[in-house]
Amino acid sequence: MLWGRASKEAVGKEYTREEALQLDDSDTLRHLRSEFIIPTKDDLRRKTLSSQATYTRAHEALCIYLCGNSLGLQPHRTTHYINDYMKAWATKGVFGHFKAYPDSNIPPFVNVDDVAAQQMAPLVGASASEVAIMETLSANLHLMMASFYRPTEERYKIILEGKAFPSDQYAVESQIRHHGLDAAQAMVSIAPADPTQATVTTSQILTAIDEHASTTALILLPGVQYYTGQFFDIEIITAHAHSHGIIIGWDLAHAVGNVELLLHDWDVDFAVWCSYKYLNCGPGAIGGLFVHENHSRVDKKAIEDGHEGYRPRLSGWWGGDKATRFQMGSQFIPIPGAAGFQVGNPCALAICPLLASLEIFALASMSAVRSKSIMLTGYLEELLRRSNLRATADGTDELYWIITPSGITERGAQLSIRLRSGLLEGVLVELEEQGVVVDERKPDVIRVAPAPLYNTFSEVWDFVAIFESACTKANNSKATDSQGSGALGGTEDKGWSLIK
């Protein structure tokens, strides 16, 4: 069953927690929840890190963690991978670079990025040679723009979404200025046509491309928009950009591990992503990039004849041909494929959490993960709409609005909820008290993202019940104090609100 505003069978129906538990029982991915360390409510309230020897904590109630769009939970396997890395380094030293050991989860250090790329490729719909595991998202974006943003006197503009994640906007503006151009003239931002709406339509994006096609050198858009959770039509928009001869790149920070991607088949030029959200690899985890094979071929004969033979890029040692890398020559010959865009030696330790996470994704197809996500988020949406109807049964105004598109092809796991003015602080305090973890975007939005690998239908049911009570309580009291202004666990320290 798919839930949503058009669900006829849901009209007049009240959903019970028992039904949510039945949905959990029929969930074919429910076994994957045990792969993750889920904080308990006591963990989050404790002023220190837990001193317990294990993470079993069967006597403690688990929190409701719906913040995987910001930072995914830690898999149990992560510790094993990191311990194997530490043991290999400690007992084998430099030999760990080149030798595999039967009692270790990790490959030789020198090959660890290649193995990760092979395992990552199915999640983004690419061949292994089109994927590189390296750097961070912002660094990779700069590396990609250094290669793909080639402004000319006629074509110099970059089209981006009006509410792009700040780092993307900073990168675009700095690249434009690096080429000696005026950012005010060269940046084209696509804002919602209706100022009361938070999203932009595909047709609006296509129209903007048409209007600026003759002067545009590059388009950069998010696969899933971080604020609203809107899933853009990557295939249609990419094809339209190409019909005008424009290179297009995608920021997939909120898309990888969240929605199904077919980057090669969609003919995407390049894409970048992080791995600490739906990929569950930890704060500031290593990033990745995709470069379509059309842009990453290497003509060694041309290089031997004194020509470049490959796409211009910022080059580094680790992107060089492995056959000659350790000959320490002065001529750079890139590895064919995305790996040829690597610069420095990737951190083997940073790749360990990614290998652990990808091992879990390999236990289920991305199609199955996405199918559960559609059900889970649809269930959340339906419960929220019914909760709002109950709250406004006396004719009062709505307490909140869902600003994420309702269509299942237009969103991922996340729902963004805009609260009535003045409710945010009070709602967050109550959610914190009840052990619910979401995140907020001031002045009035919370983002709720049930992750299909570890969240359940009964957790969604519990969240909505708690959220409804929190909204009612906040509305009645019109809370004005600033306690709990961040996500769970930060009542004394406002740092979380600031870094978000």
Short mmCIF file of C-alpha atoms in Angstrom, two decimals:
data_model
loop_
_atom_site.label_atom_id
_atom_site.label_comp_id
_atom_site.label_asym_id
_atom_site.label_seq_id
_atom_site.Cartn_x
_atom_site.Cartn_y
_atom_site.Cartn_z
CA MET A 1 0.00 0.00 0.00
CA LEU A 2 1.17 3.50 -0.82
CA TRP A 3 0.05 6.29 1.45
CA GLY A 4 -0.60 9.89 0.50
CA ARG A 5 -3.25 12.51 0.08
CA ALA A 6 -4.83 10.55 -2.78
CA SER A 7 -5.14 7.30 -0.82
CA LYS A 8 -8.86 6.48 -1.04
CA GLU A 9 -8.68 3.54 1.35
CA ALA A 10 -7.18 5.82 4.00
CA VAL A 11 -10.15 8.20 4.10
CA GLY A 12 -11.75 8.14 7.55
CA LYS A 13 -9.25 5.60 8.80
CA GLU A 14 -7.27 5.92 12.02
CA TYR A 15 -4.02 4.00 12.04
CA THR A 16 -3.09 2.09 15.19
CA ARG A 17 0.27 1.18 16.62
CA GLU A 18 -0.66 -2.49 16.33
CA GLU A 19 -0.97 -2.02 12.57
CA ALA A 20 2.44 -0.34 12.52
CA LEU A 21 3.90 -3.38 14.28
CA GLN A 22 2.29 -5.61 11.66
CA LEU A 23 3.98 -3.56 8.96
CA ASP A 24 7.28 -4.09 10.76
CA ASP A 25 6.67 -7.83 10.85
CA SER A 26 6.13 -7.91 7.08
CA ASP A 27 9.18 -5.73 6.35
CA THR A 28 11.66 -7.82 4.33
CA LEU A 29 14.52 -5.54 5.39
CA ARG A 30 13.80 -5.56 9.12
CA HIS A 31 16.85 -7.74 9.85
CA LEU A 32 19.15 -4.90 8.74
CA ARG A 33 18.19 -2.78 11.76
CA SER A 34 20.36 -5.04 13.93
CA GLU A 35 23.37 -3.99 11.84
CA PHE A 36 23.32 -0.53 13.47
CA ILE A 37 24.09 0.92 16.88
CA ILE A 38 21.00 2.86 17.85
CA PRO A 39 21.55 5.30 20.73
CA THR A 40 19.35 4.87 23.76
CA LYS A 41 17.53 7.75 25.36
CA ASP A 42 19.92 7.46 28.29
CA ASP A 43 22.89 7.65 25.93
CA LEU A 44 21.68 10.97 24.62
CA ARG A 45 20.86 12.43 28.03
CA ARG A 46 24.15 11.34 29.60
CA LYS A 47 26.65 14.17 30.04
CA THR A 48 29.57 11.89 29.22
CA LEU A 49 30.23 9.09 26.74
CA SER A 50 28.93 5.76 27.96
CA SER A 51 31.34 3.76 30.08
CA GLN A 52 29.53 0.51 29.31
CA ALA A 53 31.63 -2.20 27.74
CA THR A 54 29.09 -3.14 25.08
CA TYR A 55 26.28 -1.53 23.13
CA THR A 56 23.66 -4.14 24.00
CA ARG A 57 21.92 -1.99 26.67
CA ALA A 58 18.80 -4.14 26.50
CA HIS A 59 17.37 -2.48 29.60
CA GLU A 60 17.45 1.01 28.07
CA ALA A 61 14.81 2.43 25.73
CA LEU A 62 16.11 3.29 22.29
CA CYS A 63 15.75 6.80 20.93
CA ILE A 64 13.75 7.49 17.77
CA TYR A 65 16.49 8.53 15.35
CA LEU A 66 15.08 10.24 12.25
CA CYS A 67 18.16 12.29 11.39
CA GLY A 68 19.90 10.06 8.85
CA ASN A 69 19.66 12.86 6.29
CA SER A 70 22.17 14.76 8.44
CA LEU A 71 24.28 12.00 10.02
CA GLY A 72 23.57 8.30 9.62
CA LEU A 73 23.95 5.84 12.48
CA GLN A 74 27.08 3.78 13.02
CA PRO A 75 27.06 0.18 11.77
CA HIS A 76 28.44 -2.48 14.11
CA ARG A 77 30.76 -3.56 11.28
CA THR A 78 32.56 -0.21 11.30
CA THR A 79 34.48 -1.07 14.46
CA HIS A 80 35.67 -4.36 12.95
CA TYR A 81 36.95 -2.68 9.80
CA ILE A 82 38.75 0.05 11.71
CA ASN A 83 40.27 -2.49 14.11
CA ASP A 84 41.57 -4.52 11.15
CA TYR A 85 43.14 -1.39 9.70
CA MET A 86 44.81 -0.53 13.01
CA LYS A 87 46.06 -4.10 13.42
CA ALA A 88 47.44 -4.25 9.86
CA TRP A 89 49.25 -0.96 10.33
CA ALA A 90 50.55 -1.97 13.77
CA THR A 91 51.77 -5.45 12.85
CA LYS A 92 52.70 -5.13 9.18
CA GLY A 93 53.73 -1.51 8.76
CA VAL A 94 54.50 -0.62 5.16
CA PHE A 95 53.80 -4.19 4.01
CA GLY A 96 50.13 -3.49 4.69
CA HIS A 97 50.13 -1.45 1.49
CA PHE A 98 50.70 -4.43 -0.77
CA LYS A 99 49.67 -7.65 0.98
CA ALA A 100 46.24 -9.06 1.77
CA TYR A 101 45.76 -11.08 4.93
CA PRO A 102 43.12 -13.81 5.33
CA ASP A 103 42.07 -12.66 8.80
CA SER A 104 41.44 -9.05 7.75
CA ASN A 105 38.33 -7.42 6.26
CA ILE A 106 40.30 -4.78 4.41
CA PRO A 107 42.29 -5.10 1.18
CA PRO A 108 45.90 -3.88 0.87
CA PHE A 109 46.07 -0.15 1.58
CA VAL A 110 47.17 0.66 -1.96
CA ASN A 111 44.01 -0.93 -3.40
CA VAL A 112 41.46 0.07 -0.77
CA ASP A 113 40.03 2.95 -2.84
CA ASP A 114 39.61 0.73 -5.91
CA VAL A 115 37.72 -1.89 -3.91
CA ALA A 116 35.47 0.80 -2.44
CA ALA A 117 34.78 2.21 -5.90
CA GLN A 118 33.77 -1.25 -7.18
CA GLN A 119 31.33 -1.66 -4.30
CA MET A 120 30.03 1.91 -4.59
CA ALA A 121 29.31 1.76 -8.33
CA PRO A 122 26.00 -0.18 -8.10
CA LEU A 123 24.54 2.40 -5.71
CA VAL A 124 24.99 5.19 -8.25
CA GLY A 125 24.31 3.20 -11.42
CA ALA A 126 27.80 3.33 -12.84
CA SER A 127 30.65 1.12 -13.90
CA ALA A 128 33.44 0.82 -11.35
CA SER A 129 35.77 2.78 -13.63
CA GLU A 130 33.39 5.77 -13.50
CA VAL A 131 33.62 6.07 -9.70
CA ALA A 132 36.42 7.34 -7.47
CA ILE A 133 36.44 7.37 -3.66
CA MET A 134 38.37 10.44 -2.57
CA GLU A 135 38.49 13.75 -0.74
CA THR A 136 35.30 15.45 0.52
CA LEU A 137 32.28 16.67 -1.41
CA SER A 138 33.37 20.33 -1.58
CA ALA A 139 36.93 19.43 -2.56
CA ASN A 140 35.64 17.07 -5.24
CA LEU A 141 33.30 19.76 -6.51
CA HIS A 142 36.22 22.11 -6.96
CA LEU A 143 38.21 19.39 -8.73
CA MET A 144 35.30 18.69 -11.07
CA MET A 145 34.69 22.36 -11.83
CA ALA A 146 38.39 22.85 -12.52
CA SER A 147 37.97 20.31 -15.30
CA PHE A 148 34.42 20.93 -16.51
CA TYR A 149 33.94 24.68 -16.08
CA ARG A 150 35.72 26.05 -19.14
CA PRO A 151 34.23 29.53 -19.63
CA THR A 152 34.57 31.36 -22.91
CA GLU A 153 33.67 34.88 -23.92
CA GLU A 154 30.32 33.62 -25.20
CA ARG A 155 29.58 30.88 -22.66
CA TYR A 156 30.56 31.69 -19.09
CA LYS A 157 27.49 31.34 -16.87
CA ILE A 158 26.78 28.66 -14.26
CA ILE A 159 23.15 27.79 -13.54
CA LEU A 160 22.38 26.60 -10.02
CA GLU A 161 19.38 26.20 -7.79
CA GLY A 162 18.45 29.29 -5.78
CA LYS A 163 18.56 27.60 -2.38
CA ALA A 164 21.64 25.50 -3.10
CA PHE A 165 23.59 24.20 -0.14
CA PRO A 166 25.90 27.08 0.85
CA SER A 167 29.12 25.19 0.11
CA ASP A 168 27.98 24.62 -3.47
CA GLN A 169 27.24 28.31 -3.89
CA TYR A 170 30.62 29.24 -2.39
CA ALA A 171 32.38 26.84 -4.75
CA VAL A 172 30.56 28.17 -7.81
CA GLU A 173 31.21 31.79 -6.90
CA SER A 174 34.88 31.18 -6.17
CA GLN A 175 35.40 29.28 -9.42
CA ILE A 176 33.82 32.11 -11.37
CA ARG A 177 36.05 34.67 -9.67
CA HIS A 178 39.06 32.40 -10.18
CA HIS A 179 38.48 32.84 -13.91
CA GLY A 180 38.40 36.62 -13.48
CA LEU A 181 34.65 36.89 -14.04
CA ASP A 182 31.94 38.78 -12.19
CA ALA A 183 29.86 36.36 -10.09
CA ALA A 184 26.88 38.71 -10.20
CA GLN A 185 26.79 38.35 -13.97
CA ALA A 186 27.86 34.72 -14.30
CA MET A 187 25.69 33.03 -11.62
CA VAL A 188 22.12 32.21 -12.61
CA SER A 189 19.98 31.14 -9.63
CA ILE A 190 16.66 29.35 -10.14
CA ALA A 191 14.22 30.33 -7.39
CA PRO A 192 10.64 29.09 -6.93
CA ALA A 193 8.27 30.90 -9.28
CA ASP A 194 5.77 31.17 -6.45
CA PRO A 195 7.42 32.85 -3.42
CA THR A 196 5.00 31.01 -1.12
CA GLN A 197 6.37 27.66 -2.33
CA ALA A 198 9.69 26.07 -1.39
CA THR A 199 10.32 23.95 -4.48
CA VAL A 200 11.11 24.53 -8.13
CA THR A 201 9.46 22.51 -10.89
CA THR A 202 11.21 20.58 -13.63
CA SER A 203 9.56 22.79 -16.24
CA GLN A 204 10.89 25.86 -14.48
CA ILE A 205 14.42 24.46 -14.60
CA LEU A 206 14.09 23.56 -18.27
CA THR A 207 12.82 27.06 -19.05
CA ALA A 208 15.78 28.63 -17.23
CA ILE A 209 18.15 26.46 -19.27
CA ASP A 210 16.44 27.56 -22.48
CA GLU A 211 16.67 31.24 -21.52
CA HIS A 212 20.39 31.14 -20.75
CA ALA A 213 21.56 28.33 -23.04
CA SER A 214 23.62 30.50 -25.38
CA THR A 215 25.66 31.95 -22.50
CA THR A 216 25.88 28.98 -20.12
CA ALA A 217 29.01 26.91 -19.64
CA LEU A 218 27.89 24.66 -16.77
CA ILE A 219 24.85 23.62 -14.73
CA LEU A 220 25.13 22.40 -11.13
CA LEU A 221 22.05 21.07 -9.34
CA PRO A 222 21.28 18.86 -6.32
CA GLY A 223 19.94 15.38 -6.87
CA VAL A 224 17.86 15.75 -3.72
CA GLN A 225 17.47 19.25 -2.33
CA TYR A 226 18.79 19.42 1.23
CA TYR A 227 16.15 21.82 2.61
CA THR A 228 12.94 20.50 1.06
CA GLY A 229 13.89 16.90 0.25
CA GLN A 230 12.77 17.40 -3.36
CA PHE A 231 14.15 14.73 -5.75
CA PHE A 232 14.99 16.39 -9.08
CA ASP A 233 14.41 14.63 -12.39
CA ILE A 234 18.05 14.04 -13.14
CA GLU A 235 17.45 12.16 -16.40
CA ILE A 236 15.14 14.75 -18.00
CA ILE A 237 17.16 17.77 -16.87
CA THR A 238 20.46 16.23 -17.98
CA ALA A 239 19.08 15.40 -21.41
CA HIS A 240 17.75 18.94 -21.79
CA ALA A 241 21.10 20.44 -20.82
CA HIS A 242 22.85 18.25 -23.36
CA SER A 243 20.39 19.25 -26.08
CA HIS A 244 21.90 22.73 -25.70
CA GLY A 245 25.46 21.43 -25.54
CA ILE A 246 25.82 22.28 -21.83
CA ILE A 247 27.81 20.24 -19.31
CA ILE A 248 25.81 19.36 -16.18
CA GLY A 249 26.98 18.13 -12.79
CA TRP A 250 25.02 16.93 -9.76
CA ASP A 251 25.53 17.24 -6.01
CA LEU A 252 24.26 13.91 -4.70
CA ALA A 253 24.91 14.45 -0.98
CA HIS A 254 21.26 13.73 -0.12
CA ALA A 255 20.65 11.29 -2.97
CA VAL A 256 23.29 8.56 -2.64
CA GLY A 257 21.96 5.68 -0.55
CA ASN A 258 18.57 7.39 -0.53
CA VAL A 259 17.15 7.07 -4.06
CA GLU A 260 17.92 4.87 -7.05
CA LEU A 261 20.46 6.41 -9.41
CA LEU A 262 21.47 5.49 -12.96
CA LEU A 263 24.20 8.03 -13.60
CA HIS A 264 25.75 6.25 -16.58
CA ASP A 265 22.47 5.54 -18.35
CA TRP A 266 21.25 9.09 -17.67
CA ASP A 267 24.43 10.38 -19.35
CA VAL A 268 25.36 12.55 -16.36
CA ASP A 269 28.66 14.33 -16.99
CA PHE A 270 29.88 14.35 -13.39
CA ALA A 271 28.55 14.02 -9.86
CA VAL A 272 29.93 14.38 -6.34
CA TRP A 273 28.69 13.17 -2.96
CA CYS A 274 29.51 12.72 0.71
CA SER A 275 29.05 9.49 2.66
CA TYR A 276 28.03 10.50 6.17
CA LYS A 277 24.27 10.78 5.57
CA TYR A 278 22.44 7.80 4.12
CA LEU A 279 25.72 5.93 3.65
CA ASN A 280 26.34 5.96 7.41
CA CYS A 281 30.10 6.48 7.34
CA GLY A 282 30.55 9.00 10.15
CA PRO A 283 31.12 12.76 10.50
CA GLY A 284 33.18 14.26 7.69
CA ALA A 285 33.57 10.86 6.02
CA ILE A 286 35.37 10.45 2.71
CA GLY A 287 33.50 11.54 -0.40
CA GLY A 288 33.11 10.18 -3.89
CA LEU A 289 32.70 11.30 -7.46
CA PHE A 290 31.40 10.05 -10.78
CA VAL A 291 32.82 10.96 -14.16
CA HIS A 292 31.10 9.57 -17.24
CA GLU A 293 33.35 7.40 -19.35
CA ASN A 294 32.91 9.85 -22.24
CA HIS A 295 35.03 12.35 -20.31
CA SER A 296 37.68 10.11 -18.82
CA ARG A 297 39.34 8.34 -21.71
CA VAL A 298 43.13 8.50 -22.01
CA ASP A 299 44.94 8.44 -25.36
CA LYS A 300 48.45 7.28 -24.53
CA LYS A 301 49.55 7.53 -28.15
CA ALA A 302 48.60 11.20 -28.21
CA ILE A 303 50.53 11.75 -24.99
CA GLU A 304 53.60 10.03 -26.48
CA ASP A 305 53.30 12.34 -29.50
CA GLY A 306 53.40 15.40 -27.28
CA HIS A 307 49.67 16.08 -27.06
CA GLU A 308 47.64 16.13 -23.87
CA GLY A 309 45.55 13.06 -24.64
CA TYR A 310 43.09 13.49 -21.79
CA ARG A 311 40.61 15.96 -20.34
CA PRO A 312 42.28 18.91 -18.55
CA ARG A 313 42.23 18.59 -14.77
CA LEU A 314 44.10 19.37 -11.58
CA SER A 315 46.47 16.42 -11.48
CA GLY A 316 48.13 14.55 -8.64
CA TRP A 317 50.24 11.49 -8.02
CA TRP A 318 47.40 9.14 -7.09
CA GLY A 319 45.59 9.83 -10.35
CA GLY A 320 48.58 8.60 -12.33
CA ASP A 321 48.82 5.31 -14.20
CA LYS A 322 49.41 2.55 -11.65
CA ALA A 323 51.81 0.77 -14.01
CA THR A 324 54.23 3.69 -13.81
CA ARG A 325 53.21 5.36 -10.53
CA PHE A 326 56.15 4.05 -8.51
CA GLN A 327 58.68 4.81 -11.22
CA MET A 328 58.45 8.41 -9.98
CA GLY A 329 58.53 9.87 -13.48
CA SER A 330 57.83 13.51 -14.25
CA GLN A 331 55.22 12.93 -16.97
CA PHE A 332 51.64 12.56 -15.75
CA ILE A 333 49.64 9.86 -17.49
CA PRO A 334 46.22 9.54 -15.82
CA ILE A 335 44.43 6.33 -15.01
CA PRO A 336 41.56 5.94 -17.50
CA GLY A 337 38.27 6.57 -15.72
CA ALA A 338 37.29 8.57 -12.66
CA ALA A 339 40.34 7.38 -10.74
CA GLY A 340 42.46 9.55 -13.03
CA PHE A 341 40.95 12.60 -11.33
CA GLN A 342 42.38 11.61 -7.95
CA VAL A 343 45.01 13.89 -6.52
CA GLY A 344 46.47 12.59 -3.27
CA ASN A 345 46.71 9.20 -1.60
CA PRO A 346 43.23 8.58 -0.08
CA CYS A 347 43.14 7.82 3.62
CA ALA A 348 42.75 4.07 4.09
CA LEU A 349 41.37 4.64 7.59
CA ALA A 350 38.66 6.96 6.19
CA ILE A 351 37.63 4.33 3.65
CA CYS A 352 37.10 1.62 6.29
CA PRO A 353 33.68 2.92 7.43
CA LEU A 354 32.58 3.11 3.79
CA LEU A 355 33.55 -0.52 3.19
CA ALA A 356 31.59 -1.51 6.29
CA SER A 357 28.53 0.40 5.10
CA LEU A 358 28.67 -0.89 1.54
CA GLU A 359 28.80 -4.43 2.89
CA ILE A 360 25.39 -3.79 4.49
CA PHE A 361 23.96 -2.28 1.30
CA ALA A 362 25.11 -5.42 -0.51
CA LEU A 363 22.74 -7.44 1.68
CA ALA A 364 19.79 -5.78 -0.09
CA SER A 365 19.31 -4.27 -3.52
CA MET A 366 18.98 -0.50 -3.82
CA SER A 367 15.61 -1.20 -5.39
CA ALA A 368 14.45 -2.96 -2.21
CA VAL A 369 15.83 -0.16 -0.03
CA ARG A 370 14.02 2.44 -2.11
CA SER A 371 10.77 0.45 -2.08
CA LYS A 372 10.76 0.36 1.71
CA SER A 373 11.68 4.05 1.84
CA ILE A 374 8.68 4.95 -0.32
CA MET A 375 6.41 3.00 2.02
CA LEU A 376 7.97 4.38 5.18
CA THR A 377 7.91 8.04 4.14
CA GLY A 378 4.44 7.67 2.65
CA TYR A 379 3.25 6.26 5.98
CA LEU A 380 4.88 9.19 7.80
CA GLU A 381 3.17 11.66 5.46
CA GLU A 382 -0.24 10.06 5.92
CA LEU A 383 0.04 10.05 9.71
CA LEU A 384 1.18 13.68 9.74
CA ARG A 385 -1.72 14.81 7.59
CA ARG A 386 -4.21 13.02 9.84
CA SER A 387 -2.55 14.46 12.92
CA ASN A 388 -2.90 17.96 11.48
CA LEU A 389 -6.58 17.34 10.72
CA ARG A 390 -7.18 16.33 14.33
CA ALA A 391 -5.37 19.43 15.60
CA THR A 392 -7.51 21.70 13.42
CA ALA A 393 -10.84 19.95 13.94
CA ASP A 394 -12.07 22.94 15.96
CA GLY A 395 -11.52 25.24 12.98
CA THR A 396 -8.15 26.62 14.05
CA ASP A 397 -5.32 27.15 11.58
CA GLU A 398 -2.95 24.29 10.77
CA LEU A 399 -0.03 23.83 13.13
CA TYR A 400 2.36 22.75 10.34
CA TRP A 401 2.69 22.18 6.60
CA ILE A 402 4.71 19.57 4.69
CA ILE A 403 6.80 21.46 2.13
CA THR A 404 8.30 18.35 0.53
CA PRO A 405 6.56 17.26 -2.69
CA SER A 406 3.94 14.56 -2.16
CA GLY A 407 4.70 12.59 -5.33
CA ILE A 408 6.85 9.55 -4.61
CA THR A 409 9.04 10.23 -7.65
CA GLU A 410 9.69 13.77 -6.44
CA ARG A 411 11.20 13.04 -3.03
CA GLY A 412 13.47 10.70 -1.15
CA ALA A 413 13.20 9.62 2.48
CA GLN A 414 13.01 13.12 3.95
CA LEU A 415 9.92 15.16 4.77
CA SER A 416 10.46 18.83 5.63
CA ILE A 417 7.80 20.26 7.92
CA ARG A 418 7.22 23.99 8.31
CA LEU A 419 5.75 24.83 11.71
CA ARG A 420 3.42 27.69 12.52
CA SER A 421 5.46 30.73 13.54
CA GLY A 422 6.73 30.60 17.10
CA LEU A 423 6.40 26.84 17.63
CA LEU A 424 9.86 25.57 16.66
CA GLU A 425 11.65 26.03 19.99
CA GLY A 426 8.87 24.53 22.07
CA VAL A 427 8.46 21.56 19.72
CA LEU A 428 12.18 20.79 19.76
CA VAL A 429 12.31 20.90 23.56
CA GLU A 430 9.47 18.39 23.78
CA LEU A 431 10.96 16.10 21.12
CA GLU A 432 14.26 16.13 22.99
CA GLU A 433 12.54 15.27 26.23
CA GLN A 434 10.87 12.29 24.55
CA GLY A 435 14.10 11.01 22.97
CA VAL A 436 13.33 11.94 19.37
CA VAL A 437 16.18 13.04 17.08
CA VAL A 438 15.37 15.23 14.08
CA ASP A 439 17.07 18.35 12.82
CA GLU A 440 15.89 21.89 12.26
CA ARG A 441 16.34 24.77 9.89
CA LYS A 442 15.51 28.06 11.51
CA PRO A 443 13.20 29.82 11.73
CA ASP A 444 10.45 27.21 11.42
CA VAL A 445 11.38 23.97 9.61
CA ILE A 446 12.23 20.52 10.92
CA ARG A 447 13.50 17.78 8.67
CA VAL A 448 12.40 14.20 9.37
CA ALA A 449 14.04 11.35 7.49
CA PRO A 450 13.14 7.72 8.23
CA ALA A 451 16.08 5.66 6.94
CA PRO A 452 14.90 2.32 5.53
CA LEU A 453 17.96 0.42 6.70
CA TYR A 454 17.26 0.98 10.38
CA ASN A 455 13.99 2.86 10.97
CA THR A 456 10.67 1.10 11.49
CA PHE A 457 6.98 1.78 10.91
CA SER A 458 6.31 1.65 14.65
CA GLU A 459 8.98 4.31 15.20
CA VAL A 460 7.23 6.51 12.66
CA TRP A 461 3.91 5.97 14.43
CA ASP A 462 5.50 6.85 17.79
CA PHE A 463 7.15 9.94 16.34
CA VAL A 464 3.90 11.33 14.96
CA ALA A 465 2.13 10.79 18.27
CA ILE A 466 4.93 12.60 20.11
CA PHE A 467 5.12 15.33 17.49
CA GLU A 468 1.37 15.96 17.61
CA SER A 469 1.54 16.34 21.37
CA ALA A 470 4.60 18.59 21.10
CA CYS A 471 2.90 20.89 18.57
CA THR A 472 -0.22 21.16 20.67
CA LYS A 473 1.79 21.84 23.83
CA ALA A 474 3.98 24.44 22.10
CA ASN A 475 0.98 26.13 20.56
CA ASN A 476 -0.78 26.34 23.89
CA SER A 477 2.19 27.73 25.75
CA LYS A 478 3.71 29.78 22.89
CA ALA A 479 7.12 28.87 24.25
CA THR A 480 9.60 31.71 23.95
CA ASP A 481 12.63 30.37 25.73
CA SER A 482 15.59 29.14 23.69
CA GLN A 483 16.16 25.84 25.49
CA GLY A 484 16.56 22.96 23.06
CA SER A 485 17.13 25.15 20.00
CA GLY A 486 19.29 22.54 18.36
CA ALA A 487 18.88 18.86 17.73
CA LEU A 488 18.72 16.40 20.58
CA GLY A 489 21.52 16.55 23.14
CA GLY A 490 22.47 20.20 22.87
CA THR A 491 20.50 22.22 25.42
CA GLU A 492 23.62 23.68 26.97
CA ASP A 493 25.51 24.24 23.73
CA LYS A 494 24.14 26.01 20.65
CA GLY A 495 26.92 24.70 18.41
CA TRP A 496 24.73 22.19 16.55
CA SER A 497 22.37 24.93 15.38
CA LEU A 498 25.32 26.95 14.18
CA ILE A 499 27.13 24.25 12.19
CA LYS A 500 23.97 23.15 10.40
#
